[in-house]
Tab-separated table of C-alpha atoms in Angstrom:
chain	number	residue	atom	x	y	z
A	1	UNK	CA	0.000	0.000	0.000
A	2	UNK	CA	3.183	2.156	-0.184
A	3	UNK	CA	1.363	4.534	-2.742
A	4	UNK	CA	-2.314	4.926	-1.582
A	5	UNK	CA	-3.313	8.495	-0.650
A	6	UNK	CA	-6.259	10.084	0.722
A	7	UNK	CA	-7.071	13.475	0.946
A	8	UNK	CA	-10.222	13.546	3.333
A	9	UNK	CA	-12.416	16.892	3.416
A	10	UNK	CA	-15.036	16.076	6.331
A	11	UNK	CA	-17.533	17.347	8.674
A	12	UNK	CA	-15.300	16.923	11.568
A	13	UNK	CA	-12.910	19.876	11.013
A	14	UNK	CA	-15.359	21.863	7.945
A	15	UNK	CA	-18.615	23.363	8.538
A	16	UNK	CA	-21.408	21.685	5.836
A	17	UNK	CA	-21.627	25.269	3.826
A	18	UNK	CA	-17.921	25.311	3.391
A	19	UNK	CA	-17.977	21.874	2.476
A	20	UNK	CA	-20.280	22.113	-0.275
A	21	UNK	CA	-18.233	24.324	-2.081
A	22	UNK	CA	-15.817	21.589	-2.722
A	23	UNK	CA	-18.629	18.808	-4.011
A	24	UNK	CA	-18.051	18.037	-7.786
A	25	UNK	CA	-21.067	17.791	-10.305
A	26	UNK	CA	-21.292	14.830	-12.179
A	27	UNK	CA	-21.351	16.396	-15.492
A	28	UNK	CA	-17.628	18.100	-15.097
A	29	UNK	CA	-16.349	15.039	-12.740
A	30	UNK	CA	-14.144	13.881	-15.839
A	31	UNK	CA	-12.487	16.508	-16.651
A	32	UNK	CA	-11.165	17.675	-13.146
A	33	UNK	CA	-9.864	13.885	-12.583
A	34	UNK	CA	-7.901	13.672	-15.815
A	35	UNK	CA	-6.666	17.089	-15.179
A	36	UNK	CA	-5.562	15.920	-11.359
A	37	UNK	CA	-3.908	12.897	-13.624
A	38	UNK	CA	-2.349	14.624	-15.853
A	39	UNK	CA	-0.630	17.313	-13.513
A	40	UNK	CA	-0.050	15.440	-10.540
A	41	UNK	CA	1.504	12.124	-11.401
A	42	UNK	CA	-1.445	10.167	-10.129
A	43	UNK	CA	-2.345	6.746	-11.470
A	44	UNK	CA	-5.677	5.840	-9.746
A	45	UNK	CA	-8.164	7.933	-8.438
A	46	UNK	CA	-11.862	8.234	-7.270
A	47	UNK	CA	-13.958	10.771	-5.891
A	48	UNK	CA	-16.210	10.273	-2.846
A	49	UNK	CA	-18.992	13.176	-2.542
A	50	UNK	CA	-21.248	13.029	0.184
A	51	UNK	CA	-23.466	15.477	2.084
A	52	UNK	CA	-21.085	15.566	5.232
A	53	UNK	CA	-17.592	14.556	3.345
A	54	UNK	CA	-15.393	15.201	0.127
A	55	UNK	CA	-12.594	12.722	-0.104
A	56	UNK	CA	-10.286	11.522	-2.960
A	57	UNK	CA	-8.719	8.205	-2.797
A	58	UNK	CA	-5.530	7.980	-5.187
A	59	UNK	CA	-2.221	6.386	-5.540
A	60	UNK	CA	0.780	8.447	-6.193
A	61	UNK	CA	4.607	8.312	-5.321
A	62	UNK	CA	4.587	12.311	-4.713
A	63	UNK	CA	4.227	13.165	-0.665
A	64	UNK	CA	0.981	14.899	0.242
A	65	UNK	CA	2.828	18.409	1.730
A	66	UNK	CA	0.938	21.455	1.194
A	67	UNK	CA	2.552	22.454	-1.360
A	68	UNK	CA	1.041	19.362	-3.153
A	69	UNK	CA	-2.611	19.722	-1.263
A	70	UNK	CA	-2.426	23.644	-2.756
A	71	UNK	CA	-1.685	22.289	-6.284
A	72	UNK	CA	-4.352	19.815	-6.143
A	73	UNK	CA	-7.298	22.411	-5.298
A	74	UNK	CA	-5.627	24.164	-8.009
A	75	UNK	CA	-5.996	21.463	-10.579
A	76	UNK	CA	-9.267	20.825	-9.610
A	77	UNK	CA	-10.312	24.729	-11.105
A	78	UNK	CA	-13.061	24.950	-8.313
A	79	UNK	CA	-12.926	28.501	-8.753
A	80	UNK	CA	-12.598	28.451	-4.181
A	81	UNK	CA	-11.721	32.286	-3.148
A	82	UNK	CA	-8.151	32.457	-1.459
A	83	UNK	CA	-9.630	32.552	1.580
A	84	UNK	CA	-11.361	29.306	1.191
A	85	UNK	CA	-8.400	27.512	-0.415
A	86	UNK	CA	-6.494	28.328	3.312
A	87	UNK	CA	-9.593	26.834	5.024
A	88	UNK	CA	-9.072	23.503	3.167
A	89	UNK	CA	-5.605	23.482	2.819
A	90	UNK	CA	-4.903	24.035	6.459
A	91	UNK	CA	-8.190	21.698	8.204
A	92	UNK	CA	-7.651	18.484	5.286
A	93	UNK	CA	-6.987	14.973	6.596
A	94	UNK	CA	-4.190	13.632	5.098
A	95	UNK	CA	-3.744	9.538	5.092
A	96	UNK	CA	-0.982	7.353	3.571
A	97	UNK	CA	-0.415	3.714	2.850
A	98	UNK	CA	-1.507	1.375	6.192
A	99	UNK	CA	-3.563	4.602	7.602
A	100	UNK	CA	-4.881	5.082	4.093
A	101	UNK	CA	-6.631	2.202	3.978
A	102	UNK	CA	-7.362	1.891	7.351
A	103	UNK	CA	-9.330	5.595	6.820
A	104	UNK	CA	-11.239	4.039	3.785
A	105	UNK	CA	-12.130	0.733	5.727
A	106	UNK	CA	-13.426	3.144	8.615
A	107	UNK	CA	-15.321	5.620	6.055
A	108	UNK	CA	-17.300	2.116	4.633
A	109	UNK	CA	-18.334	0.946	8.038
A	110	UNK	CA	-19.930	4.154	9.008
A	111	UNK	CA	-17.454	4.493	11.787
A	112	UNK	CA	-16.463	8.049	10.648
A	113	UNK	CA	-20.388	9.005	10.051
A	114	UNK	CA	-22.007	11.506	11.713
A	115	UNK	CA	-24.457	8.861	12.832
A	116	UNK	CA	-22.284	5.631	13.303
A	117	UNK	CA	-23.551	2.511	12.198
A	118	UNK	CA	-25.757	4.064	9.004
A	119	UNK	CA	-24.908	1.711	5.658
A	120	UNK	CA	-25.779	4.444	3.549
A	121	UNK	CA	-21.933	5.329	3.214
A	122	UNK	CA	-21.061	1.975	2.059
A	123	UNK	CA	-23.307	2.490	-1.023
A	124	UNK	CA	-22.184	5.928	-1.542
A	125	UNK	CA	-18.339	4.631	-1.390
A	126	UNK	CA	-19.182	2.119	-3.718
A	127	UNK	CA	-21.290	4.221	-6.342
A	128	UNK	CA	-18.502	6.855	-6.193
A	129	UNK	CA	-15.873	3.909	-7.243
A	130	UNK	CA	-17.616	2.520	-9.929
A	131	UNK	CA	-18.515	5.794	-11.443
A	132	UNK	CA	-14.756	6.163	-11.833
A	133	UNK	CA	-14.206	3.022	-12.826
A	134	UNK	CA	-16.116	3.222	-15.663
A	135	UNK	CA	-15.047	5.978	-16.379
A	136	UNK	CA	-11.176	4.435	-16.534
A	137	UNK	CA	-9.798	5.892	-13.631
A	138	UNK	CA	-8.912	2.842	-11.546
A	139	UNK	CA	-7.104	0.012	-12.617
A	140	UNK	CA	-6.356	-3.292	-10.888
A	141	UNK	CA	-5.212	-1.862	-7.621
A	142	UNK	CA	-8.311	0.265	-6.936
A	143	UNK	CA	-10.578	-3.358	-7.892
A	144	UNK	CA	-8.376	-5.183	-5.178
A	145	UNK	CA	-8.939	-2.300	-2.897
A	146	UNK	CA	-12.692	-1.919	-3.304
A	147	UNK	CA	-13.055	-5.765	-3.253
A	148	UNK	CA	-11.353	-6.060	0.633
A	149	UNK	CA	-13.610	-2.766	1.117
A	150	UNK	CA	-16.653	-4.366	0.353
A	151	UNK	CA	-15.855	-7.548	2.061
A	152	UNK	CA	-15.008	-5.953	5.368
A	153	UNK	CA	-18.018	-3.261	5.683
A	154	UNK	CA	-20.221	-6.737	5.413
A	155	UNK	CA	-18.481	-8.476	8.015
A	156	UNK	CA	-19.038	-5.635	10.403
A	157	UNK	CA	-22.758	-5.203	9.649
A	158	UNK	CA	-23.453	-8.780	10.070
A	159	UNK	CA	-20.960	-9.962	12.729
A	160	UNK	CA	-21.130	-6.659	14.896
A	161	UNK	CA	-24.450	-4.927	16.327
A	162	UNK	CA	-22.994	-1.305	15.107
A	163	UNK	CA	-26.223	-0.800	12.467
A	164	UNK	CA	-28.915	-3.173	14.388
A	165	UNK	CA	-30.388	-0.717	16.571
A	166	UNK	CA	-32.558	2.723	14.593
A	167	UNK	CA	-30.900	5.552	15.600
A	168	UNK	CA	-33.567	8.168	14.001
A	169	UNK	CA	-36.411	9.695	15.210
A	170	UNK	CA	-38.316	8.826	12.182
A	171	UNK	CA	-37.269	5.433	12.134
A	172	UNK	CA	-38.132	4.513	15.840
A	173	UNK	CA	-41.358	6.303	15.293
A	174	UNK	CA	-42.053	3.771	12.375
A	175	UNK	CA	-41.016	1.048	14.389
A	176	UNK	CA	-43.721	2.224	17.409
A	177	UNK	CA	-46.323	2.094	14.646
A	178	UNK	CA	-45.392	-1.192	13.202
A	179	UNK	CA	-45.307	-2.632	16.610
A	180	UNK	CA	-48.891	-1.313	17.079
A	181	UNK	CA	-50.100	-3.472	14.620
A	182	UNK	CA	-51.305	-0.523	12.354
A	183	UNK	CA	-53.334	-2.055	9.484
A	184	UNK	CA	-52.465	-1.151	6.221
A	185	UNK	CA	-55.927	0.288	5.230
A	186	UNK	CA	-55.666	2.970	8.390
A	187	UNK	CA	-56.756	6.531	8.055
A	188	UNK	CA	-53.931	8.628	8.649
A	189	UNK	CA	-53.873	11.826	9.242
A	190	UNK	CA	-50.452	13.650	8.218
A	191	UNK	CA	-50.077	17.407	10.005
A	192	UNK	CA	-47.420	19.190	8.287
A	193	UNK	CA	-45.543	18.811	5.117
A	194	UNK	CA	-41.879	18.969	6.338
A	195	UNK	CA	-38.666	16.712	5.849
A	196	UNK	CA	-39.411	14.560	9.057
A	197	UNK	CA	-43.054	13.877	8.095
A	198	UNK	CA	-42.264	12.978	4.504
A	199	UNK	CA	-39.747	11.247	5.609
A	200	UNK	CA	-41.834	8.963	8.199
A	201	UNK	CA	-44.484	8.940	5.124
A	202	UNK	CA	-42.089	7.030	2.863
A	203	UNK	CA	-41.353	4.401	5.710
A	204	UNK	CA	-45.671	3.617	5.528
A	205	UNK	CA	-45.876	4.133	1.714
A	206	UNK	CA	-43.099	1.264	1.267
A	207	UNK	CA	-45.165	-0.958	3.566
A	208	UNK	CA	-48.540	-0.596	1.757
A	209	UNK	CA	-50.185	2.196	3.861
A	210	UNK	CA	-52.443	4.292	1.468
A	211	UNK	CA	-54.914	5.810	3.106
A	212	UNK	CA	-53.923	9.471	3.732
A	213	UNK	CA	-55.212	12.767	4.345
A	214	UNK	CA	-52.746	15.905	4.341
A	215	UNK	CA	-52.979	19.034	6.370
A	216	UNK	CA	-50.553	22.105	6.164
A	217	UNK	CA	-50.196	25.633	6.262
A	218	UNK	CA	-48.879	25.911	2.403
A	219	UNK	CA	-51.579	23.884	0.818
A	220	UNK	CA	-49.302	23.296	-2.252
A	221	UNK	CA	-46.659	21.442	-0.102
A	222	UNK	CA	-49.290	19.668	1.130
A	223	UNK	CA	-50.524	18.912	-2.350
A	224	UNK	CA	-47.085	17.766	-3.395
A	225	UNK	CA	-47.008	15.028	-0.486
A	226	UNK	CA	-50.474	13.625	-1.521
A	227	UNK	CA	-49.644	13.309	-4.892
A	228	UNK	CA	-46.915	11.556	-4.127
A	229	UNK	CA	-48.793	9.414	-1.389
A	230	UNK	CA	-51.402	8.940	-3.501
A	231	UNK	CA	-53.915	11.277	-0.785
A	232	UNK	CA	-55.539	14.311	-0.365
A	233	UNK	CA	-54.456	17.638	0.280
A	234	UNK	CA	-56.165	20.009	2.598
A	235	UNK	CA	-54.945	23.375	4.003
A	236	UNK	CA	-54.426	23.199	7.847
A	237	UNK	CA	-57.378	26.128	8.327
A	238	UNK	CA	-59.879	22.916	7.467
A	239	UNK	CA	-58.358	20.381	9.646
A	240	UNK	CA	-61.345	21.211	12.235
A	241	UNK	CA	-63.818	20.632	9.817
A	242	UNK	CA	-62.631	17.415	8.836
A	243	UNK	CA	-65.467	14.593	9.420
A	244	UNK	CA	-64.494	11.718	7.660
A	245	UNK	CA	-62.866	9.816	10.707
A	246	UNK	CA	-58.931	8.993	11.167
A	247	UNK	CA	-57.088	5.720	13.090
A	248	UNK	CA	-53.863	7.437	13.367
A	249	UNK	CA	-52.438	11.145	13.118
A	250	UNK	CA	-48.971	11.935	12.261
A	251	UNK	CA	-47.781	15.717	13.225
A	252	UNK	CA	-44.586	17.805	13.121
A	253	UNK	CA	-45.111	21.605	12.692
A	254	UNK	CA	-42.956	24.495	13.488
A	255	UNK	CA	-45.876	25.927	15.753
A	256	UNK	CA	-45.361	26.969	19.014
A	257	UNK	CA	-48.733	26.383	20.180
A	258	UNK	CA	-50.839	23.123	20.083
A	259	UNK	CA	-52.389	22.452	16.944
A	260	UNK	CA	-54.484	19.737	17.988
A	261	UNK	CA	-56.443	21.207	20.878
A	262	UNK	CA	-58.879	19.178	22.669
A	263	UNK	CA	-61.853	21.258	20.966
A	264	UNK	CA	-60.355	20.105	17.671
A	265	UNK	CA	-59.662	16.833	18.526
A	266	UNK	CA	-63.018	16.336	19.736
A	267	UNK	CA	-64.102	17.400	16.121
A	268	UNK	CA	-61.820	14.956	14.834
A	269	UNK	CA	-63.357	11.993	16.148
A	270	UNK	CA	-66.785	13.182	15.328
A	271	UNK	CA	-68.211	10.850	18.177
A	272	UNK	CA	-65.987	8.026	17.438
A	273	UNK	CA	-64.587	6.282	20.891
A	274	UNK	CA	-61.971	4.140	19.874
A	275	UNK	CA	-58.294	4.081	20.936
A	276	UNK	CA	-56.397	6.300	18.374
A	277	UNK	CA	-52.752	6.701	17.851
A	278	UNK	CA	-50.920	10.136	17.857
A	279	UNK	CA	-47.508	10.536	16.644
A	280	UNK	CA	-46.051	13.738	17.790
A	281	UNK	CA	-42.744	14.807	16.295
A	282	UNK	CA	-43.041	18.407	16.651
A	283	UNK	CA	-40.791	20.318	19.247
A	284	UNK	CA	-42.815	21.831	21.283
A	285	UNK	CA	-45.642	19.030	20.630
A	286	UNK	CA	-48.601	20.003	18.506
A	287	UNK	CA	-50.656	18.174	20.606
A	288	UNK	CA	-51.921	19.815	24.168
A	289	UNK	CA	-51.520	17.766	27.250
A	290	UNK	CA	-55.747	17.702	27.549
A	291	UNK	CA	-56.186	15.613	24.551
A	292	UNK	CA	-53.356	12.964	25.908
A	293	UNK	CA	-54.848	13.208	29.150
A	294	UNK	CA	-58.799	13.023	28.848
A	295	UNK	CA	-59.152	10.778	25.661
A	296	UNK	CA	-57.957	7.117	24.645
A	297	UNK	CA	-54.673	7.350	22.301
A	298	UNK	CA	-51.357	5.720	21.883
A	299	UNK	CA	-49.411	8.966	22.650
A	300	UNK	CA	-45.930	8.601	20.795
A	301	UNK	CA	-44.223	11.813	21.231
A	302	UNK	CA	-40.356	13.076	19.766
A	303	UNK	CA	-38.698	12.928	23.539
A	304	UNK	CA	-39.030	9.312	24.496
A	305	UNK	CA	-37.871	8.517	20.389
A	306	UNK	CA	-34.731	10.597	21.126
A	307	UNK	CA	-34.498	8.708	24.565
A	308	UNK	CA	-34.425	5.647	22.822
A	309	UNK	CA	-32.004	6.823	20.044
A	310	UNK	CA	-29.437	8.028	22.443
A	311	UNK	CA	-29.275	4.634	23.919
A	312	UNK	CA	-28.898	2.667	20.765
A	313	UNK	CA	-26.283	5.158	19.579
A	314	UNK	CA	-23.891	4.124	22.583
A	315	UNK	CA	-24.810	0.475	22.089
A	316	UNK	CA	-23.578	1.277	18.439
A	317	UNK	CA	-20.639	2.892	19.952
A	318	UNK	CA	-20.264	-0.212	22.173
A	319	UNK	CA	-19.733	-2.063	19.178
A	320	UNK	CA	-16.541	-0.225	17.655
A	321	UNK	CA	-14.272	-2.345	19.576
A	322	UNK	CA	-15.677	-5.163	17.567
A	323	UNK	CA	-15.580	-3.268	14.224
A	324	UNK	CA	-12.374	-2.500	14.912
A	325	UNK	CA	-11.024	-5.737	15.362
A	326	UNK	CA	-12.589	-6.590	11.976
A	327	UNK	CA	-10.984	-3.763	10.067
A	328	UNK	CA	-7.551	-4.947	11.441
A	329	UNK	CA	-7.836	-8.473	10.489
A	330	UNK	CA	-8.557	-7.266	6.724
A	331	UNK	CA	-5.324	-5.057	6.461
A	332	UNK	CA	-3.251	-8.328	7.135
A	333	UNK	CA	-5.101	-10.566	4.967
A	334	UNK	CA	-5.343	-8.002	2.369
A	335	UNK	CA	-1.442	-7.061	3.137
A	336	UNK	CA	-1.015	-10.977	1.998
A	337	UNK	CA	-3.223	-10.927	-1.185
A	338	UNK	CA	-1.437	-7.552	-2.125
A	339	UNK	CA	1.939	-9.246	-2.318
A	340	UNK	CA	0.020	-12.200	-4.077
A	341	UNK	CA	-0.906	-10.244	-6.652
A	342	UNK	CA	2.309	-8.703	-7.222
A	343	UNK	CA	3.458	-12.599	-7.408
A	344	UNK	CA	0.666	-12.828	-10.131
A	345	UNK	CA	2.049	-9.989	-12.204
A	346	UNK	CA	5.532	-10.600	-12.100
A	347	UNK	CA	5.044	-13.897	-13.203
A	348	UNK	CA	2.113	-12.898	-15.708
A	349	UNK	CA	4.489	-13.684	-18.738
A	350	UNK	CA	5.917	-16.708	-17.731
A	351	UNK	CA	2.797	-18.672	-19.326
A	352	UNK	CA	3.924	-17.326	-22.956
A	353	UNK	CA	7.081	-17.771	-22.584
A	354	UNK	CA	6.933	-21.602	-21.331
A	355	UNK	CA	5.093	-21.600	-24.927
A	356	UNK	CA	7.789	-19.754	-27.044
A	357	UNK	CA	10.387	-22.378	-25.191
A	358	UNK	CA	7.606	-25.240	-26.350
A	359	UNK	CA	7.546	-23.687	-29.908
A	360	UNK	CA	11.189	-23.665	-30.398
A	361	UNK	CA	11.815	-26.835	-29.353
A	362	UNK	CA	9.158	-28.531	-31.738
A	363	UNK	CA	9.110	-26.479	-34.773
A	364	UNK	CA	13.585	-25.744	-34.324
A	365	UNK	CA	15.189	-27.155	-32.092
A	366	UNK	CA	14.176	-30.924	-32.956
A	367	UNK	CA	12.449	-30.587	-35.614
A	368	UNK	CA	14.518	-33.281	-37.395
A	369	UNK	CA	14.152	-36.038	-34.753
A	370	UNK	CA	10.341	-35.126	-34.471
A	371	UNK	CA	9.324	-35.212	-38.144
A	372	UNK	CA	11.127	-39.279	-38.319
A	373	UNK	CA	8.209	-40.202	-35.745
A	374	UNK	CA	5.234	-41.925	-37.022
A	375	UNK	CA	2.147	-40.627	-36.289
A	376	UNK	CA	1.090	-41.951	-33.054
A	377	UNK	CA	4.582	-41.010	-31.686
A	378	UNK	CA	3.794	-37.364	-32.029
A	379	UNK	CA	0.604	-37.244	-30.429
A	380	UNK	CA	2.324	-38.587	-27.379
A	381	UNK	CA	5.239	-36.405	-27.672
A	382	UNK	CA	2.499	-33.258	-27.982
A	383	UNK	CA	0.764	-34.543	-25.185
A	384	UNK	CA	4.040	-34.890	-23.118
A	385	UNK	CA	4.727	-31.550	-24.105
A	386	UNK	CA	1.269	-30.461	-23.065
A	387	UNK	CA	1.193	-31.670	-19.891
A	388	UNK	CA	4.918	-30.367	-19.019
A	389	UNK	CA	3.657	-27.032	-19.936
A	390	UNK	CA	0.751	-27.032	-17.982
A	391	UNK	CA	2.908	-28.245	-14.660
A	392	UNK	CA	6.047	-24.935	-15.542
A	393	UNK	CA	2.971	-22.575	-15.640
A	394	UNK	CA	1.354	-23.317	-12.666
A	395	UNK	CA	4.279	-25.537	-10.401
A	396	UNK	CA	6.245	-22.168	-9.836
A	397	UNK	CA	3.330	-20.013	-9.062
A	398	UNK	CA	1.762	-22.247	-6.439
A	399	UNK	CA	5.300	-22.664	-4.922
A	400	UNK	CA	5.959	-19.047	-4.733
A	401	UNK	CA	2.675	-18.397	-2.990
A	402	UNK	CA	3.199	-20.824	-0.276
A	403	UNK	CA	6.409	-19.298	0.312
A	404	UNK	CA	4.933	-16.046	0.659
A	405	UNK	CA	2.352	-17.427	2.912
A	406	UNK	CA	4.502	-19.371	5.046
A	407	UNK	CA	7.240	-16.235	5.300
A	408	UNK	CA	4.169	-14.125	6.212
């Protein structure tokens, strides 16, 4: 790994606006990576863009000093005022060889996520690689990395606990519901149109839920959600005169008073009696202590979710230990299938010229002796000759592989 680089822009050291300014579009991706090519010496590279990091995974002999960090957000043509190009320069994380791709193996297990344990960067990581790759900016090095890469982030998620536990609110809220027993045919009531409700909305449109009605202030956000929920839009102002029943309601609104008073919810139920579930993700809750107090409801509310997702986040944390452990076991073996590989190469042309050796001997060499055999005699001869081939091909290879192994 004596070449593999890593220049790491990430959340940790840059504020998300700053960040941004670094993220590449896809359509002028090309062109900045055969530029860093071109001018830097680099062999292999591939960009990683992601809403909390911008990292670029390369192999070069030239060390990563600042001179060479400055030239490479050069190259790139970002068009990043001085004072940004400081910013970057002087808060990048720099990783060679061993750390390298002990960074990379960290970065796919979600163990350098904002929210540890989330798989989502293992599928970003692997997009990001193959983008490149078709794009021929890896070779056989990058495949062997990505391969060990790949292999290890599964190990962790299925021998390790780090992902098992939700650690969003929207999640665990799902998970309350599902646990409920919520049929799929339930009226639902959505309150608000925001990122955490659509978010929770694509959890019950995934499992078959398809009855819903949505409320909110700007009646063409909540037009947008319905159409893509397949529901109906109302503007919050009519929420009290809505009659046509509801088993659950799902709420998260910016106000800062109640929305669902116990006049309205009264209204709501329009004489029904039944046990109803309220999901309350708003901060402060849209729904006023009365309503939770004199009526019949399943009362899920954002505070006891983030209860729950601070304890699964240190049971996630609990788990890096373990991770860990897995991550270091997969830098030796892949230490040993690196120098493999090199075996491989370096021996890559020893196939044709066993051949050219076979050639000369038949068709030059004794080509006298062999053309005063009778017919039979030459078939045996070839197949001698086959079969010796065969065995100088693969004898020496298999040989210098267990003396790697055994030296290791």
């Amino acid at each position: 790994m004596e070449y593999l680089k890593i220049l790491a822009f990430t959340h940790k050291q840059i504020d998300l606006k700053s960040l941004g300014k670094l993220v590449i579009c896809e359509q002028t991706l090309d062109d900045r990576l055969k530029n860093i090519q071109k001018e830097l010496d680099v062999k292999e590279v591939f960009y990683i863009g992601t809403c909390n990091r911008v990292e670029f995974v390369f192999t070069t002999s030239r060390e990563l000093d600042r001179e060479f960090i400055l030239r490479f957000l050069t190259v790139l043509n970002m068009g990043l005022p001085e004072e940004y190009m400081d910013k970057f320069i002087e808060n990048v994380s720099v990783y060679e060889q061993v750390e390298a791709f002990n960074h990379l193996l960290r970065t796919s297990c979600s163990l350098e996520s904002l929210v540890v344990g989330e798989k989502e960067i293992l599928a970003q990581v692997r997009r990001a690689y193959e983008a490149c790759r078709v794009s021929g900016f890896t070779a056989d090095y990058m495949r062997m990395i990505m391969n060990r890469v790949v292999k290890t982030a599964k190990e962790v998620y299925t021998h390790t606990n780090i992902s098992k536990n939700p650690v969003s609110v929207v999640s665990l809220a799902y998970r309350k519901l599902r646990d409920l027993t919520i049929t799929a045919n339930s009226r639902l009531l959505i309150i608000g149109a925001g990122e955490t409700n659509k978010n929770l909305a694509q959890y019950l449109k995934k499992h078959k839920y398809s009855n819903f009605s949505i409320f909110n202030r700007t009646v063409e956000n909540a037009e947008s959600l319905a159409k893509d929920l397949n529901g109906t839009a109302y503007p919050l102002s009519e929420l009290e005169n809505f009659t046509q029943g509801f088993d659950v309601i799902i709420t998260c609104t910016s106000a800062t008073e109640p929305i669902i008073t116990e006049e309205i919810y009264r209204k709501l139920l329009n004489g029904d009696t039944g046990k109803k579930v309220i999901v309350d993700l708003a901060i402060p809750n849209d729904v006023a202590p009365s309503v939770i107090k004199n009526f019949p409801v399943h009362y899920i509310e954002v505070e006891s979710l983030k209860e729950i997702a601070r304890k699964n986040i240190q049971e996630r944390y609990d788990e890096l230990i373990s991770a860990e452990q897995i991550i270091d076991q997969n830098i030796k073996e892949f230490d040993l299938d690196l120098r493999q590989r090199k075996i491989e190469i370096a021996m890559s042309e020893v196939p044709q010229k066993i051949k050219a050796i076979k050639s000369k001997a038949l068709d030059i060499v004794f080509a006298e002796e062999i053309n005063t055999l009778d017919e039979n005699s030459r078939l045996v001869l070839e197949r001698v000759m086959d079969y010796m081939e065969k065995k100088y091909i693969s004898v020496p290879m298999v040989m210098a592989k267990e003396i790697l192994v055994n030296n290791s």
